PDB file of C-alpha atoms in Angstrom:
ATOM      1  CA  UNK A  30       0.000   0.000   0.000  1.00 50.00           C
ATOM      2  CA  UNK A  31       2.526   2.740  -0.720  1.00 53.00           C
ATOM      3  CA  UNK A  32       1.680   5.962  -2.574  1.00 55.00           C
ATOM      4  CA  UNK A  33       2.747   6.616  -5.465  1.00 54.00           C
ATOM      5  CA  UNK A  34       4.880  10.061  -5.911  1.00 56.00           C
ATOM      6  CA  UNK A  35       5.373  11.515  -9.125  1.00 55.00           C
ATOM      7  CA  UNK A  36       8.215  13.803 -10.127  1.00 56.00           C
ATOM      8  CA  UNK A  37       6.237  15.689 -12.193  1.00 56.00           C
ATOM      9  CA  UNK A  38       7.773  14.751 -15.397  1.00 58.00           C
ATOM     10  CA  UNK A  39       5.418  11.541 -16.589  1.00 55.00           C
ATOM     11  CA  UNK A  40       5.079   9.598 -19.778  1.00 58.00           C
ATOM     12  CA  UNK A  41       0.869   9.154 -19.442  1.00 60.00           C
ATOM     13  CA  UNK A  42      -0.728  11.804 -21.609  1.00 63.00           C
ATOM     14  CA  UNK A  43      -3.573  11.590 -19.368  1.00 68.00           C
ATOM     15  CA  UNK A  44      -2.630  13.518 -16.137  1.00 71.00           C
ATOM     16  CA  UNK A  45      -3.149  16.651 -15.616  1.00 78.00           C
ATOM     17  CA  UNK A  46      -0.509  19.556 -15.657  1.00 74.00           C
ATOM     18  CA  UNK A  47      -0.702  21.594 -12.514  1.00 80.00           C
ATOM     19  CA  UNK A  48       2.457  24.172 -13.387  1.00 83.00           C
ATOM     20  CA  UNK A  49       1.629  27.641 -14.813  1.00 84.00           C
ATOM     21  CA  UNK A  50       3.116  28.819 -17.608  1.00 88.00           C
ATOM     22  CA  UNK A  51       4.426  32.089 -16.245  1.00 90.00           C
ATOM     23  CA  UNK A  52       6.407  33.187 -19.649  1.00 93.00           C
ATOM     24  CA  UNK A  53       3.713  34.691 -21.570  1.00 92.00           C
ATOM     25  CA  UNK A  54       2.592  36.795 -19.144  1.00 93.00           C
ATOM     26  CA  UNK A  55       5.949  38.055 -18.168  1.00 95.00           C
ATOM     27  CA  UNK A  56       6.212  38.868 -21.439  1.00 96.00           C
ATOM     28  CA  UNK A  57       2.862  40.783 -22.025  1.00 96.00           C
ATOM     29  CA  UNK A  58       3.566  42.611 -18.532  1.00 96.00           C
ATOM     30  CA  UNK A  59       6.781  44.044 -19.667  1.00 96.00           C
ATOM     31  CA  UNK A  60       5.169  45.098 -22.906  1.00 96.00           C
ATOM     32  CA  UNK A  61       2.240  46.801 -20.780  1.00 96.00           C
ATOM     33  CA  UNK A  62       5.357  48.645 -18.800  1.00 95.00           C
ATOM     34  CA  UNK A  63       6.898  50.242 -21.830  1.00 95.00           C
ATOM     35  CA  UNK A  64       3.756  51.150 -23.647  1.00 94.00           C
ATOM     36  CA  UNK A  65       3.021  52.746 -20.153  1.00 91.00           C
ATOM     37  CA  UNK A  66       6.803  54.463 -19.712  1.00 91.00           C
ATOM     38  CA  UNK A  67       6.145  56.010 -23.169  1.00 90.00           C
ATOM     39  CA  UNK A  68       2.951  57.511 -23.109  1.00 88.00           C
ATOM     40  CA  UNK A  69       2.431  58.492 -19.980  1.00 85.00           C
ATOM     41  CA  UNK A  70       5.117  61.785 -20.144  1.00 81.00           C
ATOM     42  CA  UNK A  71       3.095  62.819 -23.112  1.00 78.00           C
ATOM     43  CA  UNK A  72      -0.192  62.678 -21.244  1.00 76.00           C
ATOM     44  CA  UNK A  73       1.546  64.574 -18.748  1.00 71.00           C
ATOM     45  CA  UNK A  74       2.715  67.481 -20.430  1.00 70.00           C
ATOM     46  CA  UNK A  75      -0.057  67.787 -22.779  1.00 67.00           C
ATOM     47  CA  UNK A  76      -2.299  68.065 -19.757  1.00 60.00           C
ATOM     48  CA  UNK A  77      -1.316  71.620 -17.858  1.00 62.00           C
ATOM     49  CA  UNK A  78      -1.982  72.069 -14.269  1.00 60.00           C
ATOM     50  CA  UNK A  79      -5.658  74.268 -14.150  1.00 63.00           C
ATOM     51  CA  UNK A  80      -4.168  76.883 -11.746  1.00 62.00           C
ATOM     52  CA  UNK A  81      -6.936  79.535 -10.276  1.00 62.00           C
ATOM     53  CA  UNK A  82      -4.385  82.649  -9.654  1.00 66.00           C
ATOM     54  CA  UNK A  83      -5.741  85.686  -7.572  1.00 70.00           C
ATOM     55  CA  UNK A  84      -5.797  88.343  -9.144  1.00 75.00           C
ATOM     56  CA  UNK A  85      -3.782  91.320  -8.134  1.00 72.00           C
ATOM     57  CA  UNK A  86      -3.606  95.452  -9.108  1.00 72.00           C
ATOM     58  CA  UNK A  87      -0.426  96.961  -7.683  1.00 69.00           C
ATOM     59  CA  UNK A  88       2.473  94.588  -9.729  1.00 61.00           C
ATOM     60  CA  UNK A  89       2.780  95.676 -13.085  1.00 62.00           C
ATOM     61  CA  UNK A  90       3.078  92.414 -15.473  1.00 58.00           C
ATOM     62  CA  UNK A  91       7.029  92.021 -16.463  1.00 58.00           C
ATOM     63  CA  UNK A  92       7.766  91.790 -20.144  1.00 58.00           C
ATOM     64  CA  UNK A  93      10.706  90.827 -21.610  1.00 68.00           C
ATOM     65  CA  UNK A  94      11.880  93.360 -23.548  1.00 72.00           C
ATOM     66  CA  UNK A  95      14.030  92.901 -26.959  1.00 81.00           C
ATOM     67  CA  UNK A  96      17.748  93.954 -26.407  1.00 83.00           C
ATOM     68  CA  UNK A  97      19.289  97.746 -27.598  1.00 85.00           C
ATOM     69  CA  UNK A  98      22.078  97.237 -29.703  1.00 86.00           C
ATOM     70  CA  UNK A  99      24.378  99.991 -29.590  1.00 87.00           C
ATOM     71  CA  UNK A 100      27.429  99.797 -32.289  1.00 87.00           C
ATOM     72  CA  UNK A 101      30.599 101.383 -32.420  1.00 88.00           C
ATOM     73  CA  UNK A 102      32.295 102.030 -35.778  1.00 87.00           C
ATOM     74  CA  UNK A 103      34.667 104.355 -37.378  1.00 85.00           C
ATOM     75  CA  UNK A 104      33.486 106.564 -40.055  1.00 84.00           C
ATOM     76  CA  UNK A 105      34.394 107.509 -43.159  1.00 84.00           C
ATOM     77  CA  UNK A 106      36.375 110.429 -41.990  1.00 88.00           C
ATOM     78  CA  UNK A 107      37.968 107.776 -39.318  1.00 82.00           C
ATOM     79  CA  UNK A 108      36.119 109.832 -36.965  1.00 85.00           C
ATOM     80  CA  UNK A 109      33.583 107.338 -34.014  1.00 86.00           C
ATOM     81  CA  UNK A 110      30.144 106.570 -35.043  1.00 86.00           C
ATOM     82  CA  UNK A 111      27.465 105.294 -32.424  1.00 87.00           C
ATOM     83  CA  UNK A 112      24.257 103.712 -33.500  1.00 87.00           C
ATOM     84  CA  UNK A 113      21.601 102.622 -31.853  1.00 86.00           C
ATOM     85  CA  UNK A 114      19.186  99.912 -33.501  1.00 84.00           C
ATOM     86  CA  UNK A 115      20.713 100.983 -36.923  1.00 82.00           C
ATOM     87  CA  UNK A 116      19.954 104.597 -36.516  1.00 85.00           C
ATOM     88  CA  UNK A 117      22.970 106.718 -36.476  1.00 86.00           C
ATOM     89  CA  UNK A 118      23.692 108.908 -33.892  1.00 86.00           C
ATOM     90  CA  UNK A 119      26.176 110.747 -31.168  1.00 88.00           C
ATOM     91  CA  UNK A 120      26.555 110.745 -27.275  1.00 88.00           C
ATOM     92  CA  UNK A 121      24.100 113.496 -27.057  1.00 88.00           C
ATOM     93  CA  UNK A 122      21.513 111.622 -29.609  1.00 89.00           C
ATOM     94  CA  UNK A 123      21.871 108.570 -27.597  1.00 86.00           C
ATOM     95  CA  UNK A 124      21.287 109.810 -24.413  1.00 86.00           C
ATOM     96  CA  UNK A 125      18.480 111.656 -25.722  1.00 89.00           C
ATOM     97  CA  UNK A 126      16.871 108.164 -27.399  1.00 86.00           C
ATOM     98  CA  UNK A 127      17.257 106.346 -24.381  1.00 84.00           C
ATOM     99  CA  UNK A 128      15.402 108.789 -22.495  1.00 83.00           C
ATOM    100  CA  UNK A 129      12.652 108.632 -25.107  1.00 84.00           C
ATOM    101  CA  UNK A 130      12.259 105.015 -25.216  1.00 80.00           C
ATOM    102  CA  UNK A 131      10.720 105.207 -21.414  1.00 76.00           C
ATOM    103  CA  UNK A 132      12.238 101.757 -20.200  1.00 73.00           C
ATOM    104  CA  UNK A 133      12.619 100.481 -17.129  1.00 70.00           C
ATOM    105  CA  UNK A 134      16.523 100.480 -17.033  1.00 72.00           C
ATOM    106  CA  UNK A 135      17.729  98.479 -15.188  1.00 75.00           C
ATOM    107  CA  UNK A 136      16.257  95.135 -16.500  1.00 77.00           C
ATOM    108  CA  UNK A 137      16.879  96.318 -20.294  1.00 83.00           C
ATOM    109  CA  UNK A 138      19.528  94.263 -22.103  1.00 87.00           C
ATOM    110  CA  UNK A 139      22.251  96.364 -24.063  1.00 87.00           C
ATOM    111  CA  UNK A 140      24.147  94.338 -26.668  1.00 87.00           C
ATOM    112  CA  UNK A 141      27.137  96.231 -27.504  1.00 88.00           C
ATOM    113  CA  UNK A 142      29.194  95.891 -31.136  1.00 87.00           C
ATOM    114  CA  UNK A 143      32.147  97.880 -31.433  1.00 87.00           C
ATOM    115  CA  UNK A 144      34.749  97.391 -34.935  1.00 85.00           C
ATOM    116  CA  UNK A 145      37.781  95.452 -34.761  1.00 83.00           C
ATOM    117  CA  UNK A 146      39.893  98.584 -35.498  1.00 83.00           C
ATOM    118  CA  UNK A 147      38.089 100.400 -32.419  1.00 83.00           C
ATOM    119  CA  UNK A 148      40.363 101.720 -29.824  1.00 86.00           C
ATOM    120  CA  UNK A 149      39.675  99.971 -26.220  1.00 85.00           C
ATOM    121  CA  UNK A 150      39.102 102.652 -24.688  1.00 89.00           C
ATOM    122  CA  UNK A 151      36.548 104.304 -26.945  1.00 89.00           C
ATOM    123  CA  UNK A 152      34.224 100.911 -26.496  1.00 87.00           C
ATOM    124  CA  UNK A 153      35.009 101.241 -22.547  1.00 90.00           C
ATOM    125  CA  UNK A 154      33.990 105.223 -22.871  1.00 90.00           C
ATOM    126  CA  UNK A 155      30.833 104.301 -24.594  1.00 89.00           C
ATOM    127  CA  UNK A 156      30.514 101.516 -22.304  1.00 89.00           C
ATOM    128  CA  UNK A 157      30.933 104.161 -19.141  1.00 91.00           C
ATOM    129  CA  UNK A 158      28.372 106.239 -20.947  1.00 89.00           C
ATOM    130  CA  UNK A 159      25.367 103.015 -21.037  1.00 87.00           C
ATOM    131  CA  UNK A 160      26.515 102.514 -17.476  1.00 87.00           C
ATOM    132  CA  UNK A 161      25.425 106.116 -16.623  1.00 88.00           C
ATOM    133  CA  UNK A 162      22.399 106.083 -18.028  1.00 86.00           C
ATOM    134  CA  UNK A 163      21.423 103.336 -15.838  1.00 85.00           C
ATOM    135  CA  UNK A 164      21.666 100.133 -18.475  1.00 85.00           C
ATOM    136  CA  UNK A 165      23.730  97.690 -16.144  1.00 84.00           C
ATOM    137  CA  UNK A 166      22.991  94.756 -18.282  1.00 86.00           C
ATOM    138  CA  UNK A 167      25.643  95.237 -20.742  1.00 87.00           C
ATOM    139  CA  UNK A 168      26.927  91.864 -23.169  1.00 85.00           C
ATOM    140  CA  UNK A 169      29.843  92.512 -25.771  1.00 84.00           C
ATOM    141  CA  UNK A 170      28.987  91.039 -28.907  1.00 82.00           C
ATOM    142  CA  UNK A 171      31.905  88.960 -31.015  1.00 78.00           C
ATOM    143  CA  UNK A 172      31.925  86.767 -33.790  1.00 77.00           C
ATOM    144  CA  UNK A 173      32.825  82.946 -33.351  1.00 71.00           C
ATOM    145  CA  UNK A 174      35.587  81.212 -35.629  1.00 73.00           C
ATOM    146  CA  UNK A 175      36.088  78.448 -35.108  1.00 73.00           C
ATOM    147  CA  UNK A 176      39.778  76.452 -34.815  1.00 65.00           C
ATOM    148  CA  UNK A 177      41.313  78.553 -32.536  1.00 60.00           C
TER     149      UNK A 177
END
């Protein structure tokens, strides 16, 4: 009267297989995963936060204002030549256009371009001269070549 105890491996076609085939849905679980890790940042961002802001009177709404260019070039007479946006002027005339333009100076962006041939100290006079009319945000502007 002994029992019998299989090994699980058996030559008769008729018993039953207990074991789960775990495979195929390993498989169609890490397929769910990716198809989830790849839409789900694009649901995300498409989908803005709904934000109810208060509303408020006394701060002014900042804009971002475009950049002056000022340039610096020598004239035909070898003589200094300001501009400003590509209208030609002097110290007087610039002075006199920055006080028209009614900015708020000292978040405006200067871009400074000054010749080659320039002396230093004629872009550091004009750059004095920005300074004192209360543009402190001040970038040189140069011209990239590259392999050096």
């Amino acid at each position: 009267m002994g029992a019998s105890v299989g090994s699980g491996f058996s030559d008769e076609d008729d018993s039953v297989m207990s074991d789960i085939n775990v495979t195929p849905l390993v498989d169609v679980v890490l397929v769910l995963l990716i198809v989830f890790m790849i839409t789900v940042p694009a649901i995300v961002a498409s989908a803005p936060i709904k934000v109810d802001l208060p509303e408020s009177g006394s701060v002014e709404v900042a804009s971002e204002l475009p950049p002056i260019t000022v340039s610096v070039s020598r004239g035909a007479d070898g003589a200094v030549v300001l501009f400003m946006n590509d209208q030609q002027t002097d110290e007087p005339g610039l002075r006199r256009l920055i006080d028209e333009l009614g900015i708020a100076r000292d978040n405006q962006r200067v871009n400074l371009a000054a010749d080659q041939d320039i002396a230093y100290g004629e872009v550091i006079r004009v750059m004095d001269l920005l300074h004192e009319l209360g543009l402190q945000k001040i970038a040189v502007d140069t011209k990239h070549v590259s392999g050096r």
